Coordinates of N, CA and C in Angstrom, one line a residue:
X337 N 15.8 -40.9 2.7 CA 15.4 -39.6 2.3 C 14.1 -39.2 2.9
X338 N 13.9 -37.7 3.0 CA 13.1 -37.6 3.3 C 11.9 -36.9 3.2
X339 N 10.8 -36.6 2.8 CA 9.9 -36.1 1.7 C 10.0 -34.8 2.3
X340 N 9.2 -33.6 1.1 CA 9.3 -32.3 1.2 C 8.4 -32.2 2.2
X341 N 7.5 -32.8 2.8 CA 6.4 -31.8 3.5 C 6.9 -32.8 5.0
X342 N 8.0 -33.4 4.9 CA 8.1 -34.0 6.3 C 7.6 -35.0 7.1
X343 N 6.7 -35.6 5.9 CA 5.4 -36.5 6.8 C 6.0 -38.1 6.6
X344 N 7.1 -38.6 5.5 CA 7.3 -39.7 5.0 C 9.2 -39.5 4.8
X345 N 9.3 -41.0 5.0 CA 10.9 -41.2 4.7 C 10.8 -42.3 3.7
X346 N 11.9 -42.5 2.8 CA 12.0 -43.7 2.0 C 13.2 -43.8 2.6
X347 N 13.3 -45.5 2.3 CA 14.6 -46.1 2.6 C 14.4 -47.2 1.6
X348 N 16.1 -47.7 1.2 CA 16.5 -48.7 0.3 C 17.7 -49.6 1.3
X349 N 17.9 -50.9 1.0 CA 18.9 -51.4 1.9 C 20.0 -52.0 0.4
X350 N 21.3 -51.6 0.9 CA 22.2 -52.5 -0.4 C 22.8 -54.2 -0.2
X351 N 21.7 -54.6 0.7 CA 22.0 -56.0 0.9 C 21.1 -57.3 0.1
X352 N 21.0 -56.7 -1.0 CA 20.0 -58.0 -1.8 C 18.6 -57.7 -0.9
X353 N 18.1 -56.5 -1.2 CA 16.6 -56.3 -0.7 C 16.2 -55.1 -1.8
X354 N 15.3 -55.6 -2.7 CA 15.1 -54.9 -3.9 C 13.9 -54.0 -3.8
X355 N 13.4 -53.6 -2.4 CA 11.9 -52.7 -1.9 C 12.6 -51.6 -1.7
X356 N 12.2 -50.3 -2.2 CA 12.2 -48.8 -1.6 C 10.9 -49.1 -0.4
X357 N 11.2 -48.5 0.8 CA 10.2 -48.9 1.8 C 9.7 -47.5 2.5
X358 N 8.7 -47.3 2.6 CA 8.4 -46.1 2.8 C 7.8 -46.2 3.9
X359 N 8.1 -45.1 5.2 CA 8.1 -44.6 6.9 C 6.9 -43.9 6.9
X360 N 6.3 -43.4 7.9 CA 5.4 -42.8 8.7 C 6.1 -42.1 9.8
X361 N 7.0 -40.7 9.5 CA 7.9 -40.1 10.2 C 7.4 -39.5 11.6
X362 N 6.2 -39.6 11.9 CA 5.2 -39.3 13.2 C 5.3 -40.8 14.2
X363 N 5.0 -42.1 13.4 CA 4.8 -43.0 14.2 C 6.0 -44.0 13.9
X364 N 6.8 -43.5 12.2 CA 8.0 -44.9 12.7 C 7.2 -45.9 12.1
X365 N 6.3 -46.4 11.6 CA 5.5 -47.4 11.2 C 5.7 -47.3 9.7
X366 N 6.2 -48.8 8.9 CA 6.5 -48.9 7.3 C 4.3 -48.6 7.0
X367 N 4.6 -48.0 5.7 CA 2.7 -47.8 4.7 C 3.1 -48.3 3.5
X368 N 3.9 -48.5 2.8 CA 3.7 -49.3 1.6 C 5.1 -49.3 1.2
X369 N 5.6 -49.8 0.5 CA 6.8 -50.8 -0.3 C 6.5 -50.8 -2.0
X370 N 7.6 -50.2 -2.3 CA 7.9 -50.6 -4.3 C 8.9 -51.4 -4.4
X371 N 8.7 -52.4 -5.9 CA 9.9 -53.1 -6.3 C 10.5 -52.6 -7.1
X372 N 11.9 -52.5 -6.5 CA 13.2 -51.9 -7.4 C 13.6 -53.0 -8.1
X373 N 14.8 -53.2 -8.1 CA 15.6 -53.6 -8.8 C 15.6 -55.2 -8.7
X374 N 16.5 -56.2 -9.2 CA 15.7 -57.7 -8.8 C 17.1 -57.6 -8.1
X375 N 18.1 -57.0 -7.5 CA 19.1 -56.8 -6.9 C 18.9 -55.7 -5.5
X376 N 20.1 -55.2 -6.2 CA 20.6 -54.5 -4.6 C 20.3 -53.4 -4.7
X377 N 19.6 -52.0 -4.2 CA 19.5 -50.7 -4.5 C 20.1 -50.0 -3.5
X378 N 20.7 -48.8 -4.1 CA 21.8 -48.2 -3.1 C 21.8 -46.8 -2.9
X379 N 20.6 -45.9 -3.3 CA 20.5 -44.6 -2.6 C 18.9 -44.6 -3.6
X380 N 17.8 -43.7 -2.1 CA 16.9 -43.3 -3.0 C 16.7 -41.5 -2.8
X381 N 15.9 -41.3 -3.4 CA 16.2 -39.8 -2.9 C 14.4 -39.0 -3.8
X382 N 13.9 -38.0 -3.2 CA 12.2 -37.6 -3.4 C 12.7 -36.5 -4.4
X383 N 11.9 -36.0 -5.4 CA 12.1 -35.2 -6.8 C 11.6 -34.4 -6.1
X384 N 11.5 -33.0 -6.3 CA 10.8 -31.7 -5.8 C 9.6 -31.6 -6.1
X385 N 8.6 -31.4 -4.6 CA 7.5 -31.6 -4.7 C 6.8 -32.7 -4.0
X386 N 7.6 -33.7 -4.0 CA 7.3 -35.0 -3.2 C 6.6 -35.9 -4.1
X387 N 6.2 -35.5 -5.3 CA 5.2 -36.8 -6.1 C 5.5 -37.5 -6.9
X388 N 7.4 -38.0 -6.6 CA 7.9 -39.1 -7.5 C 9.3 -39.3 -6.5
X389 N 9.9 -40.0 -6.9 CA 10.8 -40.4 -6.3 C 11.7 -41.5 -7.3
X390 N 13.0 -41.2 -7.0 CA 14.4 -42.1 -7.7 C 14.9 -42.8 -7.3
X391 N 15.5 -43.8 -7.7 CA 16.5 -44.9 -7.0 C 17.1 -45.7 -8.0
X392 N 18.9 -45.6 -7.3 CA 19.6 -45.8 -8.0 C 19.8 -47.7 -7.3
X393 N 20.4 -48.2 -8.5 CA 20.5 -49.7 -8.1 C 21.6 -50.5 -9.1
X394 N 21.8 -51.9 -8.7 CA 22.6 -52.4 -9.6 C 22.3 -53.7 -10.3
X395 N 22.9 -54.3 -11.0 CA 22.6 -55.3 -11.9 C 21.6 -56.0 -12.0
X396 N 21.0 -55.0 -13.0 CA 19.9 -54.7 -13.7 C 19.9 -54.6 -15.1
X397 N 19.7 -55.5 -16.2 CA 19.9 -55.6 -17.5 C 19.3 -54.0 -18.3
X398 N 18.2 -53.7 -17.2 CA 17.5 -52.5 -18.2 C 17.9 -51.1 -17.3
X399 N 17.9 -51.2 -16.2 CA 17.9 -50.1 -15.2 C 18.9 -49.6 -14.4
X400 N 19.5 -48.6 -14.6 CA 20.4 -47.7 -13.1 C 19.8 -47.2 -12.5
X401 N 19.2 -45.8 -12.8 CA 18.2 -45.0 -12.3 C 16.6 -45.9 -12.5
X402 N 15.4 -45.4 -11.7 CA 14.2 -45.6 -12.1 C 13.9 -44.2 -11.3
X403 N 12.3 -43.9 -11.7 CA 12.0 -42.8 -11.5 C 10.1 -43.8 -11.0
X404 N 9.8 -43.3 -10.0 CA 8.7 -43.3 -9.8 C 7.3 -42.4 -9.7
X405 N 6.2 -42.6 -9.9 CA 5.2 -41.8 -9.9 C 4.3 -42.3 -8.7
X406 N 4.6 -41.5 -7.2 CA 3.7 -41.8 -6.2 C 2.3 -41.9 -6.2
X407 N 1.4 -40.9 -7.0 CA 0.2 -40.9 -7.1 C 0.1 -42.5 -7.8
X408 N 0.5 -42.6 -9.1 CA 0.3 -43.9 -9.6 C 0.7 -45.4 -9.0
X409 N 2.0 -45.3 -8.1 CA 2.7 -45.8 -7.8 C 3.1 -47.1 -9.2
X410 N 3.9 -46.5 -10.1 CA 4.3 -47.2 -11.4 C 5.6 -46.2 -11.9
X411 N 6.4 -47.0 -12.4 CA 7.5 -47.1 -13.1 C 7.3 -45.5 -14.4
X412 N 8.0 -44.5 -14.4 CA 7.7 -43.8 -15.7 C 8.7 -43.5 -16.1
X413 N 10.0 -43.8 -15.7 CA 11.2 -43.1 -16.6 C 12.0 -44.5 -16.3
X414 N 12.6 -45.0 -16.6 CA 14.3 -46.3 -16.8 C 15.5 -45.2 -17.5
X415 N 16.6 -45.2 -17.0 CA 17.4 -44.9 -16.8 C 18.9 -45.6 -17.1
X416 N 19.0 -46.2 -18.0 CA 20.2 -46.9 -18.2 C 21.8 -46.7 -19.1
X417 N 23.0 -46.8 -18.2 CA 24.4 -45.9 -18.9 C 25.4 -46.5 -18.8
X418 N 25.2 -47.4 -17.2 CA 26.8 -47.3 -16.8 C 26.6 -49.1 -17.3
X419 N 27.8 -49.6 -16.2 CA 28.0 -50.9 -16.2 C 27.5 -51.9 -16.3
X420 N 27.6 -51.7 -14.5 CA 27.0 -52.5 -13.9 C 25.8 -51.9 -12.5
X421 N 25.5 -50.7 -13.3 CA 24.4 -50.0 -12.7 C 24.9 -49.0 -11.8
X422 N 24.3 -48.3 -11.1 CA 24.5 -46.9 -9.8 C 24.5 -46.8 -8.8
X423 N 25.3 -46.4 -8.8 CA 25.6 -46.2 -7.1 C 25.1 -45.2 -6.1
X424 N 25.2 -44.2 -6.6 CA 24.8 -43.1 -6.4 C 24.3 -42.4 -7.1
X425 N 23.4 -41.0 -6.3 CA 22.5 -40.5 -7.5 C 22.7 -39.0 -6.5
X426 N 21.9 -37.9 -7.5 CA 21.5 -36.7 -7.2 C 20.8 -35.7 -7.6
X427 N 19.5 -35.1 -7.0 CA 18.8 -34.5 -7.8 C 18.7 -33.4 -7.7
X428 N 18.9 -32.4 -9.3 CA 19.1 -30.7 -9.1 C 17.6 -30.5 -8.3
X429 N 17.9 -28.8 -8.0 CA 17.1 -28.4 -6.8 C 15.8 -28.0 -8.0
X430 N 15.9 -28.1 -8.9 CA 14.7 -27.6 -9.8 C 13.9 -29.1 -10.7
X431 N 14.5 -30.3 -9.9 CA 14.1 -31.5 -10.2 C 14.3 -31.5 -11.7
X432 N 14.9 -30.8 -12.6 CA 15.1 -31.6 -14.0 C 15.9 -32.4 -14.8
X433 N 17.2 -32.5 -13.5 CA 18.0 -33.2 -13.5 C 18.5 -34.1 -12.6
X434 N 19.4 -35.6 -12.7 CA 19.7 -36.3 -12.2 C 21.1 -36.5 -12.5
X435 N 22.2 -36.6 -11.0 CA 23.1 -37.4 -11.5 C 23.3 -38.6 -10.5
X436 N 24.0 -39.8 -11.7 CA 24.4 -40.9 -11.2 C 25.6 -41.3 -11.6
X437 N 26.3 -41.8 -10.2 CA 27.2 -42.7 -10.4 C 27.7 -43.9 -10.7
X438 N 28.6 -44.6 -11.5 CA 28.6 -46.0 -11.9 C 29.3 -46.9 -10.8
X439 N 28.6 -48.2 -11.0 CA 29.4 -48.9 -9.7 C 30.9 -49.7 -10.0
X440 N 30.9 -49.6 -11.2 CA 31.8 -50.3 -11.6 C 33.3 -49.5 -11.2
X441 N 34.6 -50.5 -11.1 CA 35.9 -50.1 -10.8 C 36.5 -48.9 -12.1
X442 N 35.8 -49.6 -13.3 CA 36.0 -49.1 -14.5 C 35.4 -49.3 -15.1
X443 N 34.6 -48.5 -16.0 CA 34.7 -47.2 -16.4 C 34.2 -46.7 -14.9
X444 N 34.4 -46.1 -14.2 CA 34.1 -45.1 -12.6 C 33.5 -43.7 -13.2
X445 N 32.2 -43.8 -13.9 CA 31.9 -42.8 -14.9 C 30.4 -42.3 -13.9
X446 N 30.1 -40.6 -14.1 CA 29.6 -40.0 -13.7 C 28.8 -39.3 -14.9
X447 N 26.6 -39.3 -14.6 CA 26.3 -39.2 -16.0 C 25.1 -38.3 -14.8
X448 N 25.0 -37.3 -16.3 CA 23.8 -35.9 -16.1 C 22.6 -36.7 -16.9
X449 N 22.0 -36.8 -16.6 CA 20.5 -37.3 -17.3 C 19.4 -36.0 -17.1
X450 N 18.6 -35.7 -18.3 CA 17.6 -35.0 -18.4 C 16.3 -36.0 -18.2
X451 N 15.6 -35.7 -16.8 CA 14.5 -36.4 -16.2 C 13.6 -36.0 -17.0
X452 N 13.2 -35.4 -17.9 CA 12.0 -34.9 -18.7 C 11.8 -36.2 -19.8
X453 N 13.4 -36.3 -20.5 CA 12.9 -36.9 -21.8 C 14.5 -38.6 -21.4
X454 N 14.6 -38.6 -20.4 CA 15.8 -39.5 -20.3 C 16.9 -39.6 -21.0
X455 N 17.2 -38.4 -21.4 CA 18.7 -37.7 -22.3 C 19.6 -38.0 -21.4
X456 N 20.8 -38.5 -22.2 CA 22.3 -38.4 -21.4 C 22.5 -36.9 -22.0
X457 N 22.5 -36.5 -21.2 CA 23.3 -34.4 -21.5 C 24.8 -34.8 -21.2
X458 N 25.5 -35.4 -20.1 CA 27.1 -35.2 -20.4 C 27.2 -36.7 -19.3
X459 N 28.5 -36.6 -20.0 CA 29.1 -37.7 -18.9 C 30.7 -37.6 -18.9
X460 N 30.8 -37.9 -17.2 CA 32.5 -37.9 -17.3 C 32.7 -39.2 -17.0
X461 N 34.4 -39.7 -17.2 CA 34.4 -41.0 -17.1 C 35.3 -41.5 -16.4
X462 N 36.0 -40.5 -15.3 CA 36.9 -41.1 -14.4 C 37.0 -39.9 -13.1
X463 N 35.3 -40.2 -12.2 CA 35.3 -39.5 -11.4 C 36.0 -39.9 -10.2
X464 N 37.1 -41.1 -10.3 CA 37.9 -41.7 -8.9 C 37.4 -43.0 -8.5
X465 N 37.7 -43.4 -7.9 CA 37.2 -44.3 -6.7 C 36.7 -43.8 -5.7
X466 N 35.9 -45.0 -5.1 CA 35.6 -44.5 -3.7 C 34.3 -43.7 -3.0
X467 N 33.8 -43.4 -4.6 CA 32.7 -42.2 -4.7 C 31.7 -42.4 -3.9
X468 N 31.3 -43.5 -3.3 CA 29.8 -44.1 -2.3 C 28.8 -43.1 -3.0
X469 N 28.3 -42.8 -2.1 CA 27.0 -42.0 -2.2 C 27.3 -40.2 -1.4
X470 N 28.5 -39.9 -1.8 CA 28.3 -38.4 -1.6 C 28.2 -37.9 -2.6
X471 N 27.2 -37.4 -3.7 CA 27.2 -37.1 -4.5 C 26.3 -35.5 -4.2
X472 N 26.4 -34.1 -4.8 CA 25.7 -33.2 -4.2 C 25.5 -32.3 -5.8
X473 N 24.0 -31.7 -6.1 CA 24.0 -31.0 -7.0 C 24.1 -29.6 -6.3
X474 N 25.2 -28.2 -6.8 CA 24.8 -27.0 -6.3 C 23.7 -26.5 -6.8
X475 N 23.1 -25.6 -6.5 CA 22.4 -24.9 -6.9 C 21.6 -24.2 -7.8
X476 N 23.0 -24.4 -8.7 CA 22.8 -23.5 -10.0 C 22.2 -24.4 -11.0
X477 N 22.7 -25.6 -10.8 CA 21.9 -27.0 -11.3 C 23.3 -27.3 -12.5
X478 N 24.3 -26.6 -12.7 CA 25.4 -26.2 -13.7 C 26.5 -27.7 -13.0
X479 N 26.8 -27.0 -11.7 CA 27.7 -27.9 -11.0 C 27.4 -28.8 -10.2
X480 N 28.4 -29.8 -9.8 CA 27.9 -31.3 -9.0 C 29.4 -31.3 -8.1
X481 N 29.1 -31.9 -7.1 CA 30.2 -32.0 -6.3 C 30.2 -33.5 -6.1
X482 N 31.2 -34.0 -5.9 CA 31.8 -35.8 -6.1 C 32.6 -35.3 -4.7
X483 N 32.4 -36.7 -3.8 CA 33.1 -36.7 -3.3 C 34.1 -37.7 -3.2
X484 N 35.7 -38.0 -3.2 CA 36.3 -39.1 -3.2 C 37.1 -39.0 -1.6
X485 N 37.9 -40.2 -1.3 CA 38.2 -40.2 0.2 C 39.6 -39.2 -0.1
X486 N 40.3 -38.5 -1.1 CA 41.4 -38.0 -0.9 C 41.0 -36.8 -1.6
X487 N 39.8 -36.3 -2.3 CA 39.7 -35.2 -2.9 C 38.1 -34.7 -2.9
X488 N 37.6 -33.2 -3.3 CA 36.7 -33.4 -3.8 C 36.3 -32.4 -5.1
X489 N 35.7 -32.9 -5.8 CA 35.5 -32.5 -7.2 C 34.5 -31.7 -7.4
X490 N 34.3 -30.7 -7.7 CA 33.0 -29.7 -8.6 C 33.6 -29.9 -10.1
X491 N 32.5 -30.0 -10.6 CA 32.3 -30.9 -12.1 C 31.0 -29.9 -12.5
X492 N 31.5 -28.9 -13.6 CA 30.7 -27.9 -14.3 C 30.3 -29.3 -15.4
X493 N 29.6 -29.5 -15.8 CA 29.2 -30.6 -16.6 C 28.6 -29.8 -17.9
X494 N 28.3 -28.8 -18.1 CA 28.3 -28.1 -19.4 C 28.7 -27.7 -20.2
X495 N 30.0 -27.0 -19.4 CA 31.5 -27.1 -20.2 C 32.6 -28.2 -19.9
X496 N 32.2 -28.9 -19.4 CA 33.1 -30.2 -19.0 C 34.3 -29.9 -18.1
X497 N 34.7 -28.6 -17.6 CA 35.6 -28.5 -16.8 C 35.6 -28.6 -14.9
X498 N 36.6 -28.5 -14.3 CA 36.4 -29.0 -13.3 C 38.3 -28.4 -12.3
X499 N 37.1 -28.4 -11.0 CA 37.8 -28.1 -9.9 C 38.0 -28.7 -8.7
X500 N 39.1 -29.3 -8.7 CA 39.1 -30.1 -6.9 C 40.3 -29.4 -5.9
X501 N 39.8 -30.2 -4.7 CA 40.3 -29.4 -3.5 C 40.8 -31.0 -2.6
X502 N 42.0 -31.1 -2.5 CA 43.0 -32.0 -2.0 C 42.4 -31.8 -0.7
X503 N 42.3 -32.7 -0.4 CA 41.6 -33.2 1.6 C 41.6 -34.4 0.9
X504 N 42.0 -35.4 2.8 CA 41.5 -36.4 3.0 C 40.1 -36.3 4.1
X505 N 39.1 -37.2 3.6 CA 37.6 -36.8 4.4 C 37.1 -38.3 3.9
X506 N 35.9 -38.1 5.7 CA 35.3 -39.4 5.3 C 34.0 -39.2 4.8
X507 N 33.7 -37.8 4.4 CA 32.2 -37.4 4.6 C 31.8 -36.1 3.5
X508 N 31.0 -35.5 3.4 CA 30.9 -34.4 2.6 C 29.2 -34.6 2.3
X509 N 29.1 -32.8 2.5 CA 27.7 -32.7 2.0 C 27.7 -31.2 1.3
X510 N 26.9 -30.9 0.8 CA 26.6 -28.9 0.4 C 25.8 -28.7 1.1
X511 N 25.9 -27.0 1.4 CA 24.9 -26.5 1.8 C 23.7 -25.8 0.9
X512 N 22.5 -25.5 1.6 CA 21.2 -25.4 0.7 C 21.6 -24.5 -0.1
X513 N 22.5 -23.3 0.3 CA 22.8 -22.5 -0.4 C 23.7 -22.3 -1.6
X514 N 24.7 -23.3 -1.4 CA 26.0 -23.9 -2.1 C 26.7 -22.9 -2.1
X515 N 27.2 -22.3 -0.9 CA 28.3 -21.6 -0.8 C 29.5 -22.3 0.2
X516 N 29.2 -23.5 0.9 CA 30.0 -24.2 1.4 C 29.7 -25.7 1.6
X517 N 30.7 -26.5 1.5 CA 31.0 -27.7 1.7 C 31.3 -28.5 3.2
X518 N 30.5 -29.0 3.2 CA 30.9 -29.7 5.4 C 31.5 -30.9 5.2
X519 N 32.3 -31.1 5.4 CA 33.5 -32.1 5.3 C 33.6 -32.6 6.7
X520 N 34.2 -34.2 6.7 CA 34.7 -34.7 8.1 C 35.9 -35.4 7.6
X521 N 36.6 -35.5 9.1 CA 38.1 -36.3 8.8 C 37.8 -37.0 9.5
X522 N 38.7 -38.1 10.5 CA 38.9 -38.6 11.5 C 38.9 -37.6 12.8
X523 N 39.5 -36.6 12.7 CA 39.5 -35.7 13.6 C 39.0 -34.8 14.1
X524 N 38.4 -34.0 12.7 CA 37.6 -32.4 12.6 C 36.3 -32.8 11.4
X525 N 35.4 -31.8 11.9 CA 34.7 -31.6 11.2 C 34.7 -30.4 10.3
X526 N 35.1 -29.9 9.3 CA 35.1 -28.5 8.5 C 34.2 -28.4 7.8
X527 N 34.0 -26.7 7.8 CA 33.5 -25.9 6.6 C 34.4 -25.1 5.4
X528 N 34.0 -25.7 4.1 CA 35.1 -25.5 3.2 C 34.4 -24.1 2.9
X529 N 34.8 -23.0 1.7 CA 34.2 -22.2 1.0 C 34.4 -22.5 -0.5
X530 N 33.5 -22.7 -1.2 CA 33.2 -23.8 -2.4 C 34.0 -22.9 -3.3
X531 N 34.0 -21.7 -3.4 CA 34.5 -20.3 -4.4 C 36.2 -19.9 -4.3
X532 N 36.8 -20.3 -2.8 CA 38.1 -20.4 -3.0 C 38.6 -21.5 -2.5
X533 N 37.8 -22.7 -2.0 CA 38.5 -23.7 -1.1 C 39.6 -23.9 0.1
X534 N 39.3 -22.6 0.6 CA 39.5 -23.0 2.2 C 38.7 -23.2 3.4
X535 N 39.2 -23.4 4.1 CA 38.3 -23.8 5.5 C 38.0 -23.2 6.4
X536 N 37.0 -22.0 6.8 CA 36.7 -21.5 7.7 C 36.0 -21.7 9.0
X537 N 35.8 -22.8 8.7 CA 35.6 -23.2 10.3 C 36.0 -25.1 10.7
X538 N 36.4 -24.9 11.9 CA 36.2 -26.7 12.2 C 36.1 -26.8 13.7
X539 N 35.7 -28.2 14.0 CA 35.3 -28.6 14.9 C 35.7 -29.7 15.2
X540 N 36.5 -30.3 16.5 CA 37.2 -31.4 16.9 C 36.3 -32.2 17.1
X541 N 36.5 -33.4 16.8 CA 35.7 -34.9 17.5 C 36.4 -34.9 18.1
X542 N 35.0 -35.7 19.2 CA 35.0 -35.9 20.4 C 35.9 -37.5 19.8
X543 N 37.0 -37.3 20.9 CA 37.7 -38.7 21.3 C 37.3 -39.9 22.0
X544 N 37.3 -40.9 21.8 CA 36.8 -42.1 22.0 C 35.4 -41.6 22.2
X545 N 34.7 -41.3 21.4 CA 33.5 -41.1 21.0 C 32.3 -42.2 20.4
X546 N 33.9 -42.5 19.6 CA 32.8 -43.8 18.6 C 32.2 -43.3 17.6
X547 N 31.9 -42.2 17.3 CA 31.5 -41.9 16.2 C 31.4 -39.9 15.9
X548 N 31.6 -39.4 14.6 CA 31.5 -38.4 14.5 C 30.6 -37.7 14.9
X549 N 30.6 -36.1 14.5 CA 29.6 -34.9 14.8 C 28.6 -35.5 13.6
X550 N 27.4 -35.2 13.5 CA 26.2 -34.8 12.9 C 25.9 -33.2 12.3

């Protein structure tokens, strides 16, 4: 991730490396390191404003989420729901909410936490498989988009109802605005429209490329 004013990156690795490690996005050079989880941590991501930061992680007796305080550099919120901890996370644009996903096969459960007071506000409990780390709050801070490899889900989490859109994709993001969805296949890259779910625009990958569009 990368901080609001552009000057710093955090990174986490999910290979049994329990440091959020923090960049120097001018020179590329690590400035200081937090201990996460005594495991694996698997997405981190900066709270609006830049003066805390989250990270989701797994098997951890007390923790899914943590929330940090950069000025202090100390622990102020624990976060605990699912299993066997989170996989993914995502933070509304007005930083008062988080969602995370569980890493477990089952319950495959998707939870709204209130970062003020560490409230579970809603939870669903069978957001698919597959979920990795595409997880996107829109806008409104109301809806969340899940992405799975054969569908993807907008999950109003207030009224608990919910809308998906049949694609297979290896990718998915929102836009700032959340009026569209950028999706990839094997093939194309598309723009969905989040309000009717079609696709107004795509773009072919390049063949024997090796890797997709950016």
């Amino acid at each position: 991730a990368i901080s609001p004013d552009g000057k710093e990156a955090i990174t986490c690795s999910g290979w049994s490396d329990p440091y959020v490690r923090f960049w120097d996005t001018t020179t590329g050079k690590p400035t200081r390191k937090i201990h996460g989880h005594s495991d694996s941590l698997y997405q981190v991501a900066y709270l609006p404003g830049g003066k805390a930061v989250a990270y989701a992680g797994l098997w951890s007796d007390d923790t899914d989420i943590a929330l940090w305080d950069l000025a202090q550099m100390k622990v102020v919120q624990k976060l605990k729901g699912h299993l066997h901890g989170a996989y993914a996370l995502a933070v509304s644009d007005d930083g008062k909410r988080l969602l995370s996903i569980g890493a477990a096969g089952s319950p495959n459960d998707a939870i709204i936490w209130d970062v003020g007071t560490g409230e579970r506000l809603a939870q669903h409990n069978n957001v698919g498989n597959n979920v990795r780390r595409r997880v996107a709050f829109l806008p409104d801070g109301q809806t969340v988009a899940i992405w799975n490899h054969d569908k993807i889900r907008l999950w109003d989490w207030r009224s608990n109802r919910e809308r998906q859109f049949k694609m297979a994709t290896t990718d998915m993001d929102v836009t700032s605005d959340g009026l569209l969805i950028a999706v990839m296949d094997d093939l194309h890259a598309k723009l969905i429209d989040i309000a009717t779910g079609q696709e107004i625009w795509r773009v072919a990958v390049p063949k024997g490329s090796g890797e997709g569009p950016t």
